[in-house]
Amino acid sequence: AQKITQTQPGMFVQEKEAVTLDCTYDTSDPSYGLFWYKQPSSGEMIFLIYQGSYDQQNATEGRYSLNFQKARKSANLVISASQLGDSAMYFCAISTGRRALTFGSGTRLQVQP
Amino acid sequence: NAGVTQTPKFQVLKTGQSMTLQCAQDMNHEYMSWYRQDPGMGLRLIHYSVGAGITDQGEVPNGYNVSRSTTEDFPLRLLSAAPSQTSVYFCASSYSIQGAPLHFGNGTRLTVT
């Protein structure tokens, strides 16, 4: 089985500051992938960043980086220099083997001016 | 490119009615899936397909049927709608079941009265 836990239902951050969204995962499969998606209030799902379990370096995509700590089974999303447009729901997800993507319950981020 | 197209965007059903949610993708992706999203929750997998003619159950398959006769289309059928099926439904596709980001449709908001 595979499981994602996001313990922060809601987060606030000031504009231009960095914020970390927590994600822990559970799987017994040595090969897996970790994803982060953004869902703005308009409802669409937007892919942000991906980390493979065998990737040696943390993934980065522009202002997004994934703080991957394999021993702790955590895959936190770091957003640098927050913008008002970053206000949204953020979902962490995992895929293993031939199992489809499993999502966490999400974190609602609100960026304050 | 259209990507993943879902129809309809909104639907209201009475308890006991049946209907089909349509999903089509033009990216020649082998993998397609259906998720439902309930308020304050993440996405839960209903059914998925790894290629034409192949489907499998996800986490919450009861009350839903799928088929995959072509690579492009993956319709979701509600057999006898129940109020518990009130939700937002997302169709998604990717070129691989693992390690590849999902491309999502814009969702179908279904209300069952």
mmCIF file of C-alpha atoms in Angstrom, chain A residues 13-19 63 79-86 110-113:
data_model
loop_
_atom_site.group_PDB
_atom_site.id
_atom_site.type_symbol
_atom_site.label_atom_id
_atom_site.label_comp_id
_atom_site.label_asym_id
_atom_site.label_seq_id
_atom_site.Cartn_x
_atom_site.Cartn_y
_atom_site.Cartn_z
ATOM 1 C CA VAL A 13 2.715 33.313 4.371
ATOM 2 C CA GLN A 14 3.616 36.903 3.700
ATOM 3 C CA GLU A 15 4.220 37.922 0.124
ATOM 4 C CA LYS A 16 7.888 37.551 -0.920
ATOM 5 C CA GLU A 17 8.661 35.145 1.915
ATOM 6 C CA ALA A 18 9.467 31.443 1.535
ATOM 7 C CA VAL A 19 7.109 28.734 2.747
ATOM 8 C CA ARG A 63 10.532 28.983 -7.450
ATOM 9 C CA ILE A 79 8.066 27.860 -2.467
ATOM 10 C CA SER A 80 10.486 30.760 -2.508
ATOM 11 C CA ALA A 81 9.490 34.417 -2.834
ATOM 12 C CA SER A 82 5.753 33.769 -2.458
ATOM 13 C CA GLN A 83 3.383 35.630 -4.747
ATOM 14 C CA LEU A 84 -0.319 36.378 -4.340
ATOM 15 C CA GLY A 85 -0.973 33.983 -7.199
ATOM 16 C CA ASP A 86 0.478 31.140 -5.138
ATOM 17 C CA GLN A 110 -2.886 31.783 1.606
ATOM 18 C CA VAL A 111 -0.374 34.453 0.636
ATOM 19 C CA GLN A 112 -0.940 37.749 2.396
ATOM 20 C CA PRO A 113 0.136 41.124 0.949
#
